[in-house]
Amino acid sequence: MFPKRRKSHNNRTYFFLKLRRIARGWATQFFLGLITTFFCTLATPIFAKVPAVAPVVQNQPNQSQRLQQGKTFYEEGKFADAAAAWQQAAKVYQEQGDRINQALALNYLCLAYQQLGQWNEAESAIRKAIATLNASSLKLLQEQPTTIPSTQRLPVLAQALNMQGQLQLAQGQAEPALNTWKQATTIYAQIGDRTGMTGSLINQAQALQNLGLYRLANKTLTEVKQALQNQPDTPIKITALRSLGNALRVVGKLDESRQILQQSLALAEQLQSSSDISAILLSLGNTARTQQDTEAALEFYQQATESSTSPLSRAQAQLNQLSLLLDTKQVSNAQALASQIQAEISNLPSNRAAVYAQINFAQSLTRLGQMSTTSTFSSREIGQILAKALQQAKTLNDARTQAYALGQLGAVYEQTQQFQNAQDLTEQALLIAQTNNAPDIAY
């Protein structure tokens, strides 16, 4: 018989894991939804990437190079490295009194912090030196001498407003985000930037939807659709149409979403843009899936896999296809596809998207093991996939991804009845999530 203290500890563990199991059915779907959202950009502000605005003053090559280095890191999914590069650039620009480029670097830095989910760090940087991280850009631009031409000032100001709206929406401030994006739209219209204007209008629609103003959201998206029809056929139009199709899916206009995405696909094929073709097919798969058109969704995912120009985009399409096969209980097909994905996953570069892909894969393998007694993937192999993902997340200093990986690793240990390890890992995941102000993960 165990000592009383040990028994109490076991009871605590049992109670903890019982709560975990009660929530697992719902949490599994929630987790899959988060992963799918990450891959498919279902509800992300349209231009949540490094905007193509070059440094205004080019007589400081080291800082210009640092900005570009940060952009490279960002596009590789190395957000912590990107933040470090942009933080240094902002500091040097501040010392030189170069306010416009300081604002530009701060805009980029704000975006990196958002991707890392480091809201506390973002707000700390916001208060440091010159007001807020995103609002400091606005303050800098307002203080800038009027001798700086509006052609240099206004694009950066519009970009700062766009970043500010993204940060506000990410923190649940939908109404301020809407107002901020309205200001950005006005400036984009003033400088004749139709692409920026389209993006900020789509962002407005998302904010309106978050506020429950679905009719206004649909009206805004209709305006975007009409505006796009009058724009020339360019690669930018392909992206805008795809973003519009994704936004229409979010607000429940599924037939229209599919129609717009098909239009985007036709244009991408006309302009022979391979990377766009794969991304659009993935979006089409997501829309068909939401329509419960399983056969079409699987076909779109397969086409996205075959047309993919990169290992990561191919893995993303395969992972969505795998989760749909599991949803529809096509176990044998899922088993065959999982074996194909295993080779793809192991060769992905070390970045955030690759870490999410590994976590997604491990989640699907766990589900596959629950549905089939003949699964070729053992709990040990799933644990190894997650351990690799966790190590890469630590290397990237990505706390949110670490929390995801730890939580899923805890689930694997629970399945193998290693309850103490399961509890320890889950508590670590909770601590990281709470420390980094990530209530969605903690919940």
GROMACS .gro file of C-alpha atoms in nm:
model
  443
    1MET     CA    1   0.000   0.000   0.000
    2PHE     CA    2   0.133   0.341  -0.095
    3PRO     CA    3   0.203   0.595   0.179
    4LYS     CA    4  -0.073   0.850   0.228
    5ARG     CA    5   0.124   1.131   0.065
    6ARG     CA    6   0.191   0.923  -0.244
    7LYS     CA    7  -0.175   0.828  -0.263
    8SER     CA    8  -0.274   1.193  -0.248
    9HIS     CA    9  -0.034   1.270  -0.530
   10ASN     CA   10  -0.181   0.987  -0.739
   11ASN     CA   11  -0.531   1.114  -0.674
   12ARG     CA   12  -0.424   1.459  -0.785
   13THR     CA   13  -0.277   1.315  -1.102
   14TYR     CA   14  -0.588   1.109  -1.166
   15PHE     CA   15  -0.815   1.409  -1.118
   16PHE     CA   16  -0.596   1.626  -1.342
   17LEU     CA   17  -0.591   1.371  -1.621
   18LYS     CA   18  -0.963   1.298  -1.585
   19LEU     CA   19  -1.033   1.664  -1.655
   20ARG     CA   20  -0.793   1.647  -1.946
   21ARG     CA   21  -0.974   1.346  -2.093
   22ILE     CA   22  -1.315   1.507  -2.051
   23ALA     CA   23  -1.198   1.799  -2.260
   24ARG     CA   24  -1.003   1.596  -2.512
   25GLY     CA   25  -1.284   1.530  -2.759
   26TRP     CA   26  -1.355   1.899  -2.798
   27ALA     CA   27  -0.994   2.009  -2.756
   28THR     CA   28  -0.877   1.779  -3.035
   29GLN     CA   29  -1.109   1.951  -3.279
   30PHE     CA   30  -1.008   2.290  -3.142
   31PHE     CA   31  -0.640   2.208  -3.186
   32LEU     CA   32  -0.696   2.083  -3.540
   33GLY     CA   33  -0.885   2.401  -3.614
   34LEU     CA   34  -0.595   2.611  -3.492
   35ILE     CA   35  -0.345   2.415  -3.698
   36THR     CA   36  -0.566   2.431  -4.008
   37THR     CA   37  -0.608   2.804  -3.958
   38PHE     CA   38  -0.232   2.844  -3.940
   39PHE     CA   39  -0.181   2.660  -4.266
   40CYS     CA   40  -0.475   2.802  -4.454
   41THR     CA   41  -0.490   3.161  -4.326
   42LEU     CA   42  -0.863   3.134  -4.267
   43ALA     CA   43  -0.889   3.439  -4.046
   44THR     CA   44  -0.566   3.632  -4.063
   45PRO     CA   45  -0.545   3.996  -4.177
   46ILE     CA   46  -0.464   3.985  -4.544
   47PHE     CA   47  -0.124   4.149  -4.553
   48ALA     CA   48   0.018   3.993  -4.237
   49LYS     CA   49   0.362   3.978  -4.391
   50VAL     CA   50   0.656   4.211  -4.438
   51PRO     CA   51   0.524   4.492  -4.659
   52ALA     CA   52   0.731   4.584  -4.962
   53VAL     CA   53   0.836   4.930  -4.850
   54ALA     CA   54   1.204   5.003  -4.900
   55PRO     CA   55   1.407   5.216  -4.657
   56VAL     CA   56   1.355   5.581  -4.742
   57VAL     CA   57   1.719   5.682  -4.690
   58GLN     CA   58   1.970   5.456  -4.857
   59ASN     CA   59   2.293   5.611  -4.723
   60GLN     CA   60   2.312   5.362  -4.435
   61PRO     CA   61   2.381   5.030  -4.608
   62ASN     CA   62   2.437   4.836  -4.286
   63GLN     CA   63   2.092   4.918  -4.152
   64SER     CA   64   1.929   4.861  -4.489
   65GLN     CA   65   2.098   4.522  -4.496
   66ARG     CA   66   1.977   4.451  -4.144
   67LEU     CA   67   1.619   4.529  -4.246
   68GLN     CA   68   1.652   4.290  -4.540
   69GLN     CA   69   1.811   4.027  -4.316
   70GLY     CA   70   1.513   4.054  -4.083
   71LYS     CA   71   1.278   4.012  -4.377
   72THR     CA   72   1.464   3.699  -4.486
   73PHE     CA   73   1.442   3.554  -4.137
   74TYR     CA   74   1.071   3.639  -4.124
   75GLU     CA   75   0.993   3.471  -4.455
   76GLU     CA   76   1.180   3.162  -4.333
   77GLY     CA   77   0.957   3.153  -4.024
   78LYS     CA   78   1.244   3.253  -3.792
   79PHE     CA   79   1.049   3.526  -3.619
   80ALA     CA   80   1.274   3.564  -3.315
   81ASP     CA   81   1.577   3.622  -3.539
   82ALA     CA   82   1.376   3.868  -3.747
   83ALA     CA   83   1.275   4.058  -3.433
   84ALA     CA   84   1.638   4.080  -3.319
   85ALA     CA   85   1.751   4.220  -3.655
   86TRP     CA   86   1.473   4.477  -3.671
   87GLN     CA   87   1.517   4.577  -3.309
   88GLN     CA   88   1.881   4.656  -3.374
   89ALA     CA   89   1.797   4.848  -3.691
   90ALA     CA   90   1.533   5.055  -3.507
   91LYS     CA   91   1.782   5.137  -3.233
   92VAL     CA   92   2.048   5.258  -3.476
   93TYR     CA   93   1.798   5.460  -3.679
   94GLN     CA   94   1.683   5.624  -3.356
   95GLU     CA   95   2.042   5.717  -3.267
   96GLN     CA   96   2.089   5.867  -3.613
   97GLY     CA   97   1.767   6.066  -3.588
   98ASP     CA   98   1.632   5.892  -3.898
   99ARG     CA   99   1.268   5.892  -3.793
  100ILE     CA  100   1.108   5.754  -4.108
  101ASN     CA  101   1.329   5.446  -4.121
  102GLN     CA  102   1.299   5.404  -3.745
  103ALA     CA  103   0.923   5.391  -3.796
  104LEU     CA  104   0.968   5.138  -4.074
  105ALA     CA  105   1.184   4.913  -3.855
  106LEU     CA  106   0.935   4.942  -3.569
  107ASN     CA  107   0.652   4.839  -3.803
  108TYR     CA  108   0.842   4.526  -3.896
  109LEU     CA  109   0.930   4.459  -3.533
  110CYS     CA  110   0.566   4.488  -3.434
  111LEU     CA  111   0.476   4.227  -3.693
  112ALA     CA  112   0.745   3.984  -3.570
  113TYR     CA  113   0.626   4.014  -3.211
  114GLN     CA  114   0.269   3.946  -3.324
  115GLN     CA  115   0.378   3.629  -3.500
  116LEU     CA  116   0.558   3.518  -3.185
  117GLY     CA  117   0.250   3.593  -2.978
  118GLN     CA  118   0.467   3.804  -2.748
  119TRP     CA  119   0.206   4.063  -2.661
  120ASN     CA  120   0.377   4.167  -2.338
  121GLU     CA  121   0.707   4.219  -2.517
  122ALA     CA  122   0.528   4.411  -2.792
  123GLU     CA  123   0.358   4.638  -2.541
  124SER     CA  124   0.684   4.684  -2.349
  125ALA     CA  125   0.859   4.788  -2.670
  126ILE     CA  126   0.558   5.007  -2.742
  127ARG     CA  127   0.619   5.208  -2.425
  128LYS     CA  128   0.994   5.208  -2.464
  129ALA     CA  129   1.158   5.519  -2.611
  130ILE     CA  130   0.874   5.650  -2.822
  131ALA     CA  131   0.520   5.555  -2.709
  132THR     CA  132   0.395   5.220  -2.840
  133LEU     CA  133   0.558   4.984  -3.084
  134ASN     CA  134   0.295   5.029  -3.347
  135ALA     CA  135   0.169   5.369  -3.236
  136SER     CA  136   0.525   5.499  -3.201
  137SER     CA  137   0.551   5.470  -3.576
  138LEU     CA  138   0.251   5.697  -3.607
  139LYS     CA  139   0.393   5.941  -3.352
  140LEU     CA  140   0.726   5.949  -3.530
  141LEU     CA  141   0.560   6.022  -3.860
  142GLN     CA  142   0.347   6.296  -3.710
  143GLU     CA  143   0.658   6.458  -3.563
  144GLN     CA  144   0.854   6.426  -3.887
  145PRO     CA  145   0.950   6.761  -4.042
  146THR     CA  146   0.712   6.866  -4.317
  147THR     CA  147   1.006   6.884  -4.557
  148ILE     CA  148   0.976   6.507  -4.606
  149PRO     CA  149   0.762   6.450  -4.914
  150SER     CA  150   0.424   6.289  -4.863
  151THR     CA  151   0.523   6.026  -5.120
  152GLN     CA  152   0.771   5.897  -4.860
  153ARG     CA  153   0.569   5.965  -4.546
  154LEU     CA  154   0.220   5.844  -4.636
  155PRO     CA  155   0.306   5.485  -4.747
  156VAL     CA  156   0.485   5.424  -4.417
  157LEU     CA  157   0.200   5.584  -4.224
  158ALA     CA  158  -0.053   5.361  -4.401
  159GLN     CA  159   0.165   5.061  -4.325
  160ALA     CA  160   0.186   5.160  -3.959
  161LEU     CA  161  -0.192   5.186  -3.941
  162ASN     CA  162  -0.224   4.845  -4.103
  163MET     CA  163   0.014   4.697  -3.844
  164GLN     CA  164  -0.175   4.870  -3.565
  165GLY     CA  165  -0.503   4.719  -3.682
  166GLN     CA  166  -0.349   4.372  -3.689
  167LEU     CA  167  -0.221   4.409  -3.334
  168GLN     CA  168  -0.556   4.541  -3.212
  169LEU     CA  169  -0.754   4.259  -3.370
  170ALA     CA  170  -0.511   3.998  -3.238
  171GLN     CA  171  -0.575   4.132  -2.889
  172GLY     CA  172  -0.951   4.115  -2.931
  173GLN     CA  173  -1.001   4.488  -2.997
  174ALA     CA  174  -1.217   4.454  -3.307
  175GLU     CA  175  -1.376   4.800  -3.302
  176PRO     CA  176  -1.048   4.994  -3.268
  177ALA     CA  177  -0.902   4.769  -3.539
  178LEU     CA  178  -1.192   4.856  -3.769
  179ASN     CA  179  -1.139   5.229  -3.715
  180THR     CA  180  -0.765   5.197  -3.770
  181TRP     CA  181  -0.813   5.008  -4.096
  182LYS     CA  182  -1.059   5.272  -4.212
  183GLN     CA  183  -0.783   5.532  -4.166
  184ALA     CA  184  -0.542   5.310  -4.358
  185THR     CA  185  -0.792   5.270  -4.641
  186THR     CA  186  -0.829   5.648  -4.666
  187ILE     CA  187  -0.454   5.697  -4.696
  188TYR     CA  188  -0.413   5.414  -4.948
  189ALA     CA  189  -0.687   5.576  -5.158
  190GLN     CA  190  -0.515   5.914  -5.126
  191ILE     CA  191  -0.184   5.782  -5.260
  192GLY     CA  192  -0.350   5.564  -5.526
  193ASP     CA  193  -0.235   5.232  -5.380
  194ARG     CA  194  -0.516   5.004  -5.494
  195THR     CA  195  -0.350   4.692  -5.355
  196GLY     CA  196  -0.317   4.843  -5.009
  197MET     CA  197  -0.673   4.971  -5.027
  198THR     CA  198  -0.803   4.627  -5.122
  199GLY     CA  199  -0.614   4.463  -4.838
  200SER     CA  200  -0.734   4.708  -4.575
  201LEU     CA  201  -1.095   4.669  -4.696
  202ILE     CA  202  -1.070   4.290  -4.657
  203ASN     CA  203  -0.926   4.347  -4.309
  204GLN     CA  204  -1.221   4.575  -4.230
  205ALA     CA  205  -1.458   4.295  -4.330
  206GLN     CA  206  -1.288   4.062  -4.084
  207ALA     CA  207  -1.320   4.317  -3.803
  208LEU     CA  208  -1.687   4.369  -3.889
  209GLN     CA  209  -1.745   3.996  -3.877
  210ASN     CA  210  -1.579   3.977  -3.534
  211LEU     CA  211  -1.818   4.248  -3.418
  212GLY     CA  212  -2.114   4.045  -3.545
  213LEU     CA  213  -2.188   4.296  -3.821
  214TYR     CA  214  -2.220   4.032  -4.092
  215ARG     CA  215  -2.430   4.239  -4.331
  216LEU     CA  216  -2.172   4.518  -4.332
  217ALA     CA  217  -1.892   4.263  -4.367
  218ASN     CA  218  -2.062   4.115  -4.674
  219LYS     CA  219  -2.120   4.462  -4.817
  220THR     CA  220  -1.752   4.547  -4.778
  221LEU     CA  221  -1.645   4.223  -4.943
  222THR     CA  222  -1.884   4.294  -5.232
  223GLU     CA  223  -1.713   4.630  -5.280
  224VAL     CA  224  -1.377   4.455  -5.287
  225LYS     CA  225  -1.505   4.205  -5.543
  226GLN     CA  226  -1.629   4.483  -5.771
  227ALA     CA  227  -1.304   4.675  -5.736
  228LEU     CA  228  -1.098   4.370  -5.826
  229GLN     CA  229  -1.294   4.307  -6.145
  230ASN     CA  230  -1.173   4.643  -6.276
  231GLN     CA  231  -0.807   4.582  -6.196
  232PRO     CA  232  -0.562   4.449  -6.454
  233ASP     CA  233  -0.460   4.085  -6.448
  234THR     CA  234  -0.144   4.087  -6.238
  235PRO     CA  235   0.016   3.858  -5.975
  236ILE     CA  236  -0.109   4.101  -5.708
  237LYS     CA  237  -0.466   4.048  -5.830
  238ILE     CA  238  -0.420   3.672  -5.789
  239THR     CA  239  -0.329   3.720  -5.423
  240ALA     CA  240  -0.612   3.965  -5.364
  241LEU     CA  241  -0.869   3.729  -5.517
  242ARG     CA  242  -0.742   3.438  -5.306
  243SER     CA  243  -0.759   3.651  -4.992
  244LEU     CA  244  -1.111   3.757  -5.085
  245GLY     CA  245  -1.211   3.394  -5.139
  246ASN     CA  246  -1.073   3.301  -4.798
  247ALA     CA  247  -1.254   3.592  -4.634
  248LEU     CA  248  -1.583   3.494  -4.801
  249ARG     CA  249  -1.542   3.144  -4.658
  250VAL     CA  250  -1.497   3.288  -4.310
  251VAL     CA  251  -1.823   3.484  -4.331
  252GLY     CA  252  -2.008   3.177  -4.461
  253LYS     CA  253  -2.050   3.276  -4.827
  254LEU     CA  254  -1.921   2.942  -4.945
  255ASP     CA  255  -2.050   2.934  -5.303
  256GLU     CA  256  -1.913   3.280  -5.367
  257SER     CA  257  -1.584   3.186  -5.200
  258ARG     CA  258  -1.545   2.891  -5.435
  259GLN     CA  259  -1.633   3.105  -5.737
  260ILE     CA  260  -1.375   3.374  -5.650
  261LEU     CA  261  -1.108   3.113  -5.577
  262GLN     CA  262  -1.175   2.950  -5.914
  263GLN     CA  263  -1.131   3.291  -6.075
  264SER     CA  264  -0.803   3.335  -5.889
  265LEU     CA  265  -0.693   2.989  -6.004
  266ALA     CA  266  -0.774   3.064  -6.368
  267LEU     CA  267  -0.569   3.383  -6.352
  268ALA     CA  268  -0.278   3.205  -6.182
  269GLU     CA  269  -0.281   2.942  -6.456
  270GLN     CA  270  -0.296   3.213  -6.720
  271LEU     CA  271   0.007   3.389  -6.570
  272GLN     CA  272   0.178   3.053  -6.500
  273SER     CA  273   0.231   3.128  -6.132
  274SER     CA  274   0.306   2.783  -5.988
  275SER     CA  275   0.330   2.886  -5.622
  276ASP     CA  276  -0.004   3.066  -5.642
  277ILE     CA  277  -0.170   2.769  -5.810
  278SER     CA  278  -0.082   2.537  -5.522
  279ALA     CA  279  -0.196   2.789  -5.258
  280ILE     CA  280  -0.528   2.850  -5.434
  281LEU     CA  281  -0.596   2.478  -5.471
  282LEU     CA  282  -0.538   2.444  -5.098
  283SER     CA  283  -0.789   2.723  -5.032
  284LEU     CA  284  -1.037   2.560  -5.269
  285GLY     CA  285  -0.997   2.238  -5.074
  286ASN     CA  286  -1.075   2.422  -4.751
  287THR     CA  287  -1.386   2.580  -4.897
  288ALA     CA  288  -1.510   2.250  -5.042
  289ARG     CA  289  -1.441   2.089  -4.705
  290THR     CA  290  -1.649   2.354  -4.529
  291GLN     CA  291  -1.925   2.283  -4.782
  292GLN     CA  292  -1.896   1.915  -4.679
  293ASP     CA  293  -1.806   1.832  -5.038
  294THR     CA  294  -1.553   1.573  -4.928
  295GLU     CA  295  -1.479   1.427  -5.271
  296ALA     CA  296  -1.401   1.768  -5.422
  297ALA     CA  297  -1.196   1.873  -5.118
  298LEU     CA  298  -0.979   1.561  -5.136
  299GLU     CA  299  -0.930   1.618  -5.509
  300PHE     CA  300  -0.826   1.981  -5.453
  301TYR     CA  301  -0.581   1.876  -5.181
  302GLN     CA  302  -0.436   1.612  -5.414
  303GLN     CA  303  -0.397   1.867  -5.693
  304ALA     CA  304  -0.234   2.110  -5.450
  305THR     CA  305   0.013   1.837  -5.354
  306GLU     CA  306   0.098   1.758  -5.716
  307SER     CA  307   0.135   2.124  -5.820
  308SER     CA  308   0.335   2.230  -5.516
  309THR     CA  309   0.671   2.393  -5.578
  310SER     CA  310   0.806   2.349  -5.225
  311PRO     CA  311   0.826   2.064  -4.972
  312LEU     CA  312   0.643   2.273  -4.712
  313SER     CA  313   0.341   2.360  -4.927
  314ARG     CA  314   0.324   1.996  -5.039
  315ALA     CA  315   0.325   1.880  -4.676
  316GLN     CA  316   0.055   2.133  -4.588
  317ALA     CA  317  -0.174   2.001  -4.860
  318GLN     CA  318  -0.108   1.641  -4.759
  319LEU     CA  319  -0.173   1.714  -4.393
  320ASN     CA  320  -0.508   1.875  -4.469
  321GLN     CA  321  -0.594   1.577  -4.686
  322LEU     CA  322  -0.494   1.338  -4.407
  323SER     CA  323  -0.708   1.509  -4.145
  324LEU     CA  324  -1.008   1.504  -4.381
  325LEU     CA  325  -0.959   1.133  -4.448
  326LEU     CA  326  -0.965   1.077  -4.073
  327ASP     CA  327  -1.273   1.297  -4.031
  328THR     CA  328  -1.454   1.082  -4.287
  329LYS     CA  329  -1.317   0.757  -4.140
  330GLN     CA  330  -1.126   0.653  -4.454
  331VAL     CA  331  -0.873   0.475  -4.238
  332SER     CA  332  -0.689   0.266  -4.498
  333ASN     CA  333  -0.639   0.567  -4.727
  334ALA     CA  334  -0.525   0.771  -4.428
  335GLN     CA  335  -0.274   0.502  -4.336
  336ALA     CA  336  -0.126   0.501  -4.687
  337LEU     CA  337  -0.104   0.881  -4.701
  338ALA     CA  338   0.054   0.901  -4.355
  339SER     CA  339   0.339   0.680  -4.474
  340GLN     CA  340   0.399   0.921  -4.765
  341ILE     CA  341   0.391   1.226  -4.538
  342GLN     CA  342   0.647   1.079  -4.300
  343ALA     CA  343   0.925   1.119  -4.558
  344GLU     CA  344   0.814   1.475  -4.645
  345ILE     CA  345   0.801   1.589  -4.284
  346SER     CA  346   1.151   1.469  -4.197
  347ASN     CA  347   1.307   1.686  -4.472
  348LEU     CA  348   1.139   2.017  -4.393
  349PRO     CA  349   1.357   2.317  -4.302
  350SER     CA  350   1.365   2.424  -3.939
  351ASN     CA  351   1.110   2.704  -3.914
  352ARG     CA  352   0.776   2.770  -3.748
  353ALA     CA  353   0.564   2.631  -4.031
  354ALA     CA  354   0.765   2.307  -4.024
  355VAL     CA  355   0.717   2.276  -3.649
  356TYR     CA  356   0.341   2.318  -3.688
  357ALA     CA  357   0.346   2.059  -3.965
  358GLN     CA  358   0.513   1.807  -3.733
  359ILE     CA  359   0.265   1.878  -3.452
  360ASN     CA  360  -0.023   1.849  -3.698
  361PHE     CA  361   0.117   1.519  -3.827
  362ALA     CA  362   0.159   1.381  -3.475
  363GLN     CA  363  -0.200   1.481  -3.392
  364SER     CA  364  -0.330   1.298  -3.697
  365LEU     CA  365  -0.118   0.992  -3.621
  366THR     CA  366  -0.261   0.987  -3.269
  367ARG     CA  367  -0.612   0.993  -3.413
  368LEU     CA  368  -0.517   0.722  -3.663
  369GLY     CA  369  -0.393   0.501  -3.380
  370GLN     CA  370  -0.724   0.546  -3.200
  371MET     CA  371  -0.919   0.447  -3.510
  372SER     CA  372  -0.710   0.151  -3.624
  373THR     CA  373  -0.550  -0.142  -3.445
  374THR     CA  374  -0.315  -0.195  -3.740
  375SER     CA  375  -0.153   0.149  -3.747
  376THR     CA  376   0.215   0.125  -3.838
  377PHE     CA  377   0.304   0.426  -3.620
  378SER     CA  378   0.384   0.354  -3.258
  379SER     CA  379   0.345   0.594  -2.968
  380ARG     CA  380   0.724   0.601  -2.950
  381GLU     CA  381   0.751   0.725  -3.311
  382ILE     CA  382   0.484   0.989  -3.251
  383GLY     CA  383   0.669   1.100  -2.940
  384GLN     CA  384   0.992   1.131  -3.139
  385ILE     CA  385   0.820   1.354  -3.397
  386LEU     CA  386   0.692   1.580  -3.120
  387ALA     CA  387   1.026   1.583  -2.940
  388LYS     CA  388   1.191   1.705  -3.260
  389ALA     CA  389   0.922   1.968  -3.305
  390LEU     CA  390   0.967   2.082  -2.945
  391GLN     CA  391   1.343   2.114  -2.988
  392GLN     CA  392   1.302   2.319  -3.305
  393ALA     CA  393   1.045   2.543  -3.132
  394LYS     CA  394   1.293   2.605  -2.850
  395THR     CA  395   1.566   2.687  -3.102
  396LEU     CA  396   1.331   2.937  -3.267
  397ASN     CA  397   1.237   3.086  -2.926
  398ASP     CA  398   0.873   3.035  -3.024
  399ALA     CA  399   0.684   2.999  -2.695
  400ARG     CA  400   0.340   2.940  -2.846
  401THR     CA  401   0.465   2.655  -3.060
  402GLN     CA  402   0.649   2.508  -2.761
  403ALA     CA  403   0.322   2.506  -2.568
  404TYR     CA  404   0.143   2.327  -2.853
  405ALA     CA  405   0.418   2.065  -2.881
  406LEU     CA  406   0.432   2.004  -2.505
  407GLY     CA  407   0.055   1.971  -2.481
  408GLN     CA  408   0.041   1.717  -2.759
  409LEU     CA  409   0.340   1.527  -2.617
  410GLY     CA  410   0.151   1.510  -2.289
  411ALA     CA  411  -0.140   1.349  -2.472
  412VAL     CA  412   0.091   1.083  -2.615
  413TYR     CA  413   0.227   1.001  -2.268
  414GLU     CA  414  -0.127   0.981  -2.137
  415GLN     CA  415  -0.220   0.731  -2.406
  416THR     CA  416   0.069   0.511  -2.298
  417GLN     CA  417  -0.049   0.548  -1.935
  418GLN     CA  418   0.264   0.736  -1.826
  419PHE     CA  419   0.043   0.964  -1.623
  420GLN     CA  420   0.303   1.153  -1.423
  421ASN     CA  421   0.494   1.246  -1.738
  422ALA     CA  422   0.164   1.342  -1.904
  423GLN     CA  423   0.077   1.571  -1.616
  424ASP     CA  424   0.423   1.729  -1.601
  425LEU     CA  425   0.428   1.804  -1.974
  426THR     CA  426   0.076   1.944  -1.973
  427GLU     CA  427   0.154   2.168  -1.676
  428GLN     CA  428   0.466   2.292  -1.859
  429ALA     CA  429   0.249   2.372  -2.161
  430LEU     CA  430   0.002   2.559  -1.942
  431LEU     CA  431   0.276   2.756  -1.773
  432ILE     CA  432   0.428   2.865  -2.105
  433ALA     CA  433   0.086   2.956  -2.244
  434GLN     CA  434  -0.007   3.160  -1.938
  435THR     CA  435   0.333   3.328  -1.916
  436ASN     CA  436   0.306   3.434  -2.279
  437ASN     CA  437  -0.052   3.557  -2.249
  438ALA     CA  438  -0.194   3.286  -2.476
  439PRO     CA  439  -0.535   3.204  -2.325
  440ASP     CA  440  -0.643   3.020  -2.641
  441ILE     CA  441  -0.366   2.763  -2.587
  442ALA     CA  442  -0.418   2.746  -2.211
  443TYR     CA  443  -0.790   2.680  -2.257
   0.00000   0.00000   0.00000
